Amino acid sequence: MRWLKRSLVFFVRGAEEVPCPCCTEKLVVIGSRERKVRGGGGELRRLVIRRLRCAGCRKIHHELPDLLVPYKRYESSSMEQVLTEPEASVSVCAETSTLRRWKSWFQVLAVYFVLALQALSARFPGVASRLR
Ligand SMILES: [Zn+2]
């Protein structure tokens, strides 16, 4: 817990109960871990996210807030800005090679994201209408 004393830390806690994405069983909190994220201006933030274990399949998941993209170090809003407004790339404080990697990463996975959202919409038909 030494890292807790070094700088400002944000604790992430979801208000809703989310089922296991693999088997839809209940997730139980088993601890937490630190996760760093960079904002559009290059500032580093430390988050403490919860570790959850599935009661059914025993897999460990992490509760990620909307501002995080799994396995990426920058906030989702920065990545979205670069991907949707190419001229705004200059306002995000990241290396040119990083911006290029985001674009190629998104081009490869865009079809997968669309199909995953369609599958989720078919699996949970009432959820999409509640989000509007
Ligand atoms: Zn599970």
PDB file of C-alpha atoms and ligand atoms in Angstrom:
ATOM      1  CA  MET A   1       0.000   0.000   0.000  1.00  0.00           C
ATOM      2  CA  ARG A   2       3.053   2.282  -0.238  1.00  0.00           C
ATOM      3  CA  TRP A   3       1.883   3.531  -3.655  1.00  0.00           C
ATOM      4  CA  LEU A   4      -1.250   4.911  -1.956  1.00  0.00           C
ATOM      5  CA  LYS A   5       0.789   7.596  -0.181  1.00  0.00           C
ATOM      6  CA  ARG A   6       2.702   8.860  -3.247  1.00  0.00           C
ATOM      7  CA  SER A   7       0.036  10.765  -5.162  1.00  0.00           C
ATOM      8  CA  LEU A   8      -3.650  11.377  -5.663  1.00  0.00           C
ATOM      9  CA  VAL A   9      -5.531   8.124  -6.200  1.00  0.00           C
ATOM     10  CA  PHE A  10      -9.083   7.626  -7.463  1.00  0.00           C
ATOM     11  CA  PHE A  11     -11.039   4.638  -6.196  1.00  0.00           C
ATOM     12  CA  VAL A  12     -13.412   3.167  -8.795  1.00  0.00           C
ATOM     13  CA  ARG A  13     -16.595   1.547  -7.506  1.00  0.00           C
ATOM     14  CA  GLY A  14     -19.478   0.535  -9.733  1.00  0.00           C
ATOM     15  CA  ALA A  15     -22.995   1.140  -8.422  1.00  0.00           C
ATOM     16  CA  GLU A  16     -24.533  -1.737 -10.341  1.00  0.00           C
ATOM     17  CA  GLU A  17     -23.974  -5.477 -10.149  1.00  0.00           C
ATOM     18  CA  VAL A  18     -22.491  -6.752 -13.391  1.00  0.00           C
ATOM     19  CA  PRO A  19     -22.646 -10.480 -14.210  1.00  0.00           C
ATOM     20  CA  CYS A  20     -19.650 -12.468 -15.425  1.00  0.00           C
ATOM     21  CA  PRO A  21     -19.109 -11.736 -19.148  1.00  0.00           C
ATOM     22  CA  CYS A  22     -18.164 -15.396 -19.699  1.00  0.00           C
ATOM     23  CA  CYS A  23     -20.952 -17.312 -17.942  1.00  0.00           C
ATOM     24  CA  THR A  24     -23.293 -14.591 -16.489  1.00  0.00           C
ATOM     25  CA  GLU A  25     -22.818 -15.865 -12.903  1.00  0.00           C
ATOM     26  CA  LYS A  26     -22.380 -13.472  -9.999  1.00  0.00           C
ATOM     27  CA  LEU A  27     -19.031 -11.711  -9.517  1.00  0.00           C
ATOM     28  CA  VAL A  28     -17.540 -11.437  -6.017  1.00  0.00           C
ATOM     29  CA  VAL A  29     -15.037  -8.718  -5.023  1.00  0.00           C
ATOM     30  CA  ILE A  30     -11.705 -10.301  -4.062  1.00  0.00           C
ATOM     31  CA  GLY A  31      -9.483  -7.231  -3.889  1.00  0.00           C
ATOM     32  CA  SER A  32      -8.212  -4.281  -5.851  1.00  0.00           C
ATOM     33  CA  ARG A  33      -5.249  -3.219  -7.935  1.00  0.00           C
ATOM     34  CA  GLU A  34      -3.703  -0.020  -9.198  1.00  0.00           C
ATOM     35  CA  ARG A  35      -4.211   1.058 -12.810  1.00  0.00           C
ATOM     36  CA  LYS A  36      -2.610   4.128 -14.358  1.00  0.00           C
ATOM     37  CA  VAL A  37      -4.246   6.156 -17.122  1.00  0.00           C
ATOM     38  CA  ARG A  38      -3.061   9.170 -19.145  1.00  0.00           C
ATOM     39  CA  GLY A  39      -5.375  12.023 -19.991  1.00  0.00           C
ATOM     40  CA  GLY A  40      -5.411  13.964 -23.246  1.00  0.00           C
ATOM     41  CA  GLY A  41      -2.986  16.511 -21.817  1.00  0.00           C
ATOM     42  CA  GLY A  42      -0.527  13.767 -20.850  1.00  0.00           C
ATOM     43  CA  GLU A  43      -1.309  13.918 -17.120  1.00  0.00           C
ATOM     44  CA  LEU A  44      -1.036  10.616 -15.280  1.00  0.00           C
ATOM     45  CA  ARG A  45      -3.816   9.472 -12.948  1.00  0.00           C
ATOM     46  CA  ARG A  46      -3.795   6.539 -10.598  1.00  0.00           C
ATOM     47  CA  LEU A  47      -6.971   4.523 -10.250  1.00  0.00           C
ATOM     48  CA  VAL A  48      -7.740   1.684  -7.892  1.00  0.00           C
ATOM     49  CA  ILE A  49     -10.022  -0.773  -9.647  1.00  0.00           C
ATOM     50  CA  ARG A  50     -11.739  -3.768  -8.092  1.00  0.00           C
ATOM     51  CA  ARG A  51     -10.774  -7.360  -8.861  1.00  0.00           C
ATOM     52  CA  LEU A  52     -13.764  -9.635  -9.175  1.00  0.00           C
ATOM     53  CA  ARG A  53     -13.933 -13.444  -9.240  1.00  0.00           C
ATOM     54  CA  CYS A  54     -16.775 -15.290 -10.918  1.00  0.00           C
ATOM     55  CA  ALA A  55     -18.655 -17.656  -8.622  1.00  0.00           C
ATOM     56  CA  GLY A  56     -19.314 -19.979 -11.590  1.00  0.00           C
ATOM     57  CA  CYS A  57     -16.221 -20.230 -13.782  1.00  0.00           C
ATOM     58  CA  ARG A  58     -13.732 -18.801 -11.169  1.00  0.00           C
ATOM     59  CA  LYS A  59     -12.180 -16.405 -13.719  1.00  0.00           C
ATOM     60  CA  ILE A  60     -10.877 -13.068 -12.463  1.00  0.00           C
ATOM     61  CA  HIS A  61     -12.185  -9.859 -14.032  1.00  0.00           C
ATOM     62  CA  HIS A  62     -11.457  -6.191 -13.380  1.00  0.00           C
ATOM     63  CA  GLU A  63     -14.130  -3.557 -13.019  1.00  0.00           C
ATOM     64  CA  LEU A  64     -13.152  -0.944 -15.597  1.00  0.00           C
ATOM     65  CA  PRO A  65     -14.802   2.482 -15.675  1.00  0.00           C
ATOM     66  CA  ASP A  66     -15.897   3.971 -18.997  1.00  0.00           C
ATOM     67  CA  LEU A  67     -12.801   6.136 -19.186  1.00  0.00           C
ATOM     68  CA  LEU A  68     -10.538   3.080 -19.617  1.00  0.00           C
ATOM     69  CA  VAL A  69      -9.982   0.958 -22.688  1.00  0.00           C
ATOM     70  CA  PRO A  70      -8.690  -2.526 -21.800  1.00  0.00           C
ATOM     71  CA  TYR A  71      -4.911  -2.810 -22.288  1.00  0.00           C
ATOM     72  CA  LYS A  72      -4.580   0.854 -23.330  1.00  0.00           C
ATOM     73  CA  ARG A  73      -2.830   3.552 -21.301  1.00  0.00           C
ATOM     74  CA  TYR A  74      -4.785   6.599 -22.495  1.00  0.00           C
ATOM     75  CA  GLU A  75      -8.321   7.657 -21.593  1.00  0.00           C
ATOM     76  CA  SER A  76     -11.044   6.470 -23.928  1.00  0.00           C
ATOM     77  CA  SER A  77     -12.062  10.087 -24.663  1.00  0.00           C
ATOM     78  CA  SER A  78      -8.569  10.861 -25.997  1.00  0.00           C
ATOM     79  CA  MET A  79      -8.607   7.802 -28.224  1.00  0.00           C
ATOM     80  CA  GLU A  80     -12.126   8.576 -29.400  1.00  0.00           C
ATOM     81  CA  GLN A  81     -11.115  12.140 -30.215  1.00  0.00           C
ATOM     82  CA  VAL A  82      -8.176  10.982 -32.341  1.00  0.00           C
ATOM     83  CA  LEU A  83     -10.214   8.286 -34.094  1.00  0.00           C
ATOM     84  CA  THR A  84     -13.256  10.435 -34.878  1.00  0.00           C
ATOM     85  CA  GLU A  85     -11.611  13.823 -35.489  1.00  0.00           C
ATOM     86  CA  PRO A  86      -8.249  13.310 -37.228  1.00  0.00           C
ATOM     87  CA  GLU A  87      -7.539  17.056 -37.153  1.00  0.00           C
ATOM     88  CA  ALA A  88      -7.833  16.978 -33.327  1.00  0.00           C
ATOM     89  CA  SER A  89      -4.827  14.646 -33.082  1.00  0.00           C
ATOM     90  CA  VAL A  90      -2.619  17.619 -32.309  1.00  0.00           C
ATOM     91  CA  SER A  91      -4.555  18.346 -29.093  1.00  0.00           C
ATOM     92  CA  VAL A  92      -3.858  14.898 -27.609  1.00  0.00           C
ATOM     93  CA  CYS A  93      -0.475  14.688 -25.935  1.00  0.00           C
ATOM     94  CA  ALA A  94       0.841  11.416 -27.367  1.00  0.00           C
ATOM     95  CA  GLU A  95       3.584  10.309 -29.721  1.00  0.00           C
ATOM     96  CA  THR A  96       2.745  10.280 -33.427  1.00  0.00           C
ATOM     97  CA  SER A  97       3.532   6.567 -33.506  1.00  0.00           C
ATOM     98  CA  THR A  98       1.004   6.012 -30.689  1.00  0.00           C
ATOM     99  CA  LEU A  99      -1.706   7.817 -32.636  1.00  0.00           C
ATOM    100  CA  ARG A 100      -0.885   5.737 -35.700  1.00  0.00           C
ATOM    101  CA  ARG A 101      -1.092   2.520 -33.636  1.00  0.00           C
ATOM    102  CA  TRP A 102      -4.527   3.556 -32.259  1.00  0.00           C
ATOM    103  CA  LYS A 103      -5.814   4.091 -35.807  1.00  0.00           C
ATOM    104  CA  SER A 104      -4.543   0.752 -37.092  1.00  0.00           C
ATOM    105  CA  TRP A 105      -5.775  -1.003 -33.904  1.00  0.00           C
ATOM    106  CA  PHE A 106      -9.241   0.459 -34.419  1.00  0.00           C
ATOM    107  CA  GLN A 107      -9.322  -0.397 -38.139  1.00  0.00           C
ATOM    108  CA  VAL A 108      -8.574  -4.015 -37.321  1.00  0.00           C
ATOM    109  CA  LEU A 109     -11.118  -4.266 -34.485  1.00  0.00           C
ATOM    110  CA  ALA A 110     -13.961  -2.037 -35.756  1.00  0.00           C
ATOM    111  CA  VAL A 111     -15.836  -4.927 -37.375  1.00  0.00           C
ATOM    112  CA  TYR A 112     -15.413  -7.010 -34.201  1.00  0.00           C
ATOM    113  CA  PHE A 113     -16.811  -4.152 -32.061  1.00  0.00           C
ATOM    114  CA  VAL A 114     -19.878  -3.775 -34.293  1.00  0.00           C
ATOM    115  CA  LEU A 115     -20.570  -7.520 -34.238  1.00  0.00           C
ATOM    116  CA  ALA A 116     -20.044  -7.697 -30.449  1.00  0.00           C
ATOM    117  CA  LEU A 117     -22.512  -4.836 -29.906  1.00  0.00           C
ATOM    118  CA  GLN A 118     -25.040  -6.528 -32.197  1.00  0.00           C
ATOM    119  CA  ALA A 119     -24.640  -9.788 -30.256  1.00  0.00           C
ATOM    120  CA  LEU A 120     -25.092  -7.985 -26.912  1.00  0.00           C
ATOM    121  CA  SER A 121     -28.141  -6.170 -28.254  1.00  0.00           C
ATOM    122  CA  ALA A 122     -29.661  -9.490 -29.313  1.00  0.00           C
ATOM    123  CA  ARG A 123     -28.775 -11.113 -25.979  1.00  0.00           C
ATOM    124  CA  PHE A 124     -30.109  -8.259 -23.814  1.00  0.00           C
ATOM    125  CA  PRO A 125     -32.853  -6.647 -25.931  1.00  0.00           C
ATOM    126  CA  GLY A 126     -34.179  -4.251 -23.250  1.00  0.00           C
ATOM    127  CA  VAL A 127     -30.821  -2.691 -22.342  1.00  0.00           C
ATOM    128  CA  ALA A 128     -30.312  -0.618 -25.522  1.00  0.00           C
ATOM    129  CA  SER A 129     -33.696   1.055 -25.187  1.00  0.00           C
ATOM    130  CA  ARG A 130     -32.963   2.020 -21.545  1.00  0.00           C
ATOM    131  CA  LEU A 131     -29.677   3.726 -22.500  1.00  0.00           C
ATOM    132  CA  ARG A 132     -31.335   6.235 -24.813  1.00  0.00           C
TER     133      ARG A 132
HETATM  134 ZN    ZN B   1     -17.958 -16.762 -15.115  1.00  0.00          ZN
END
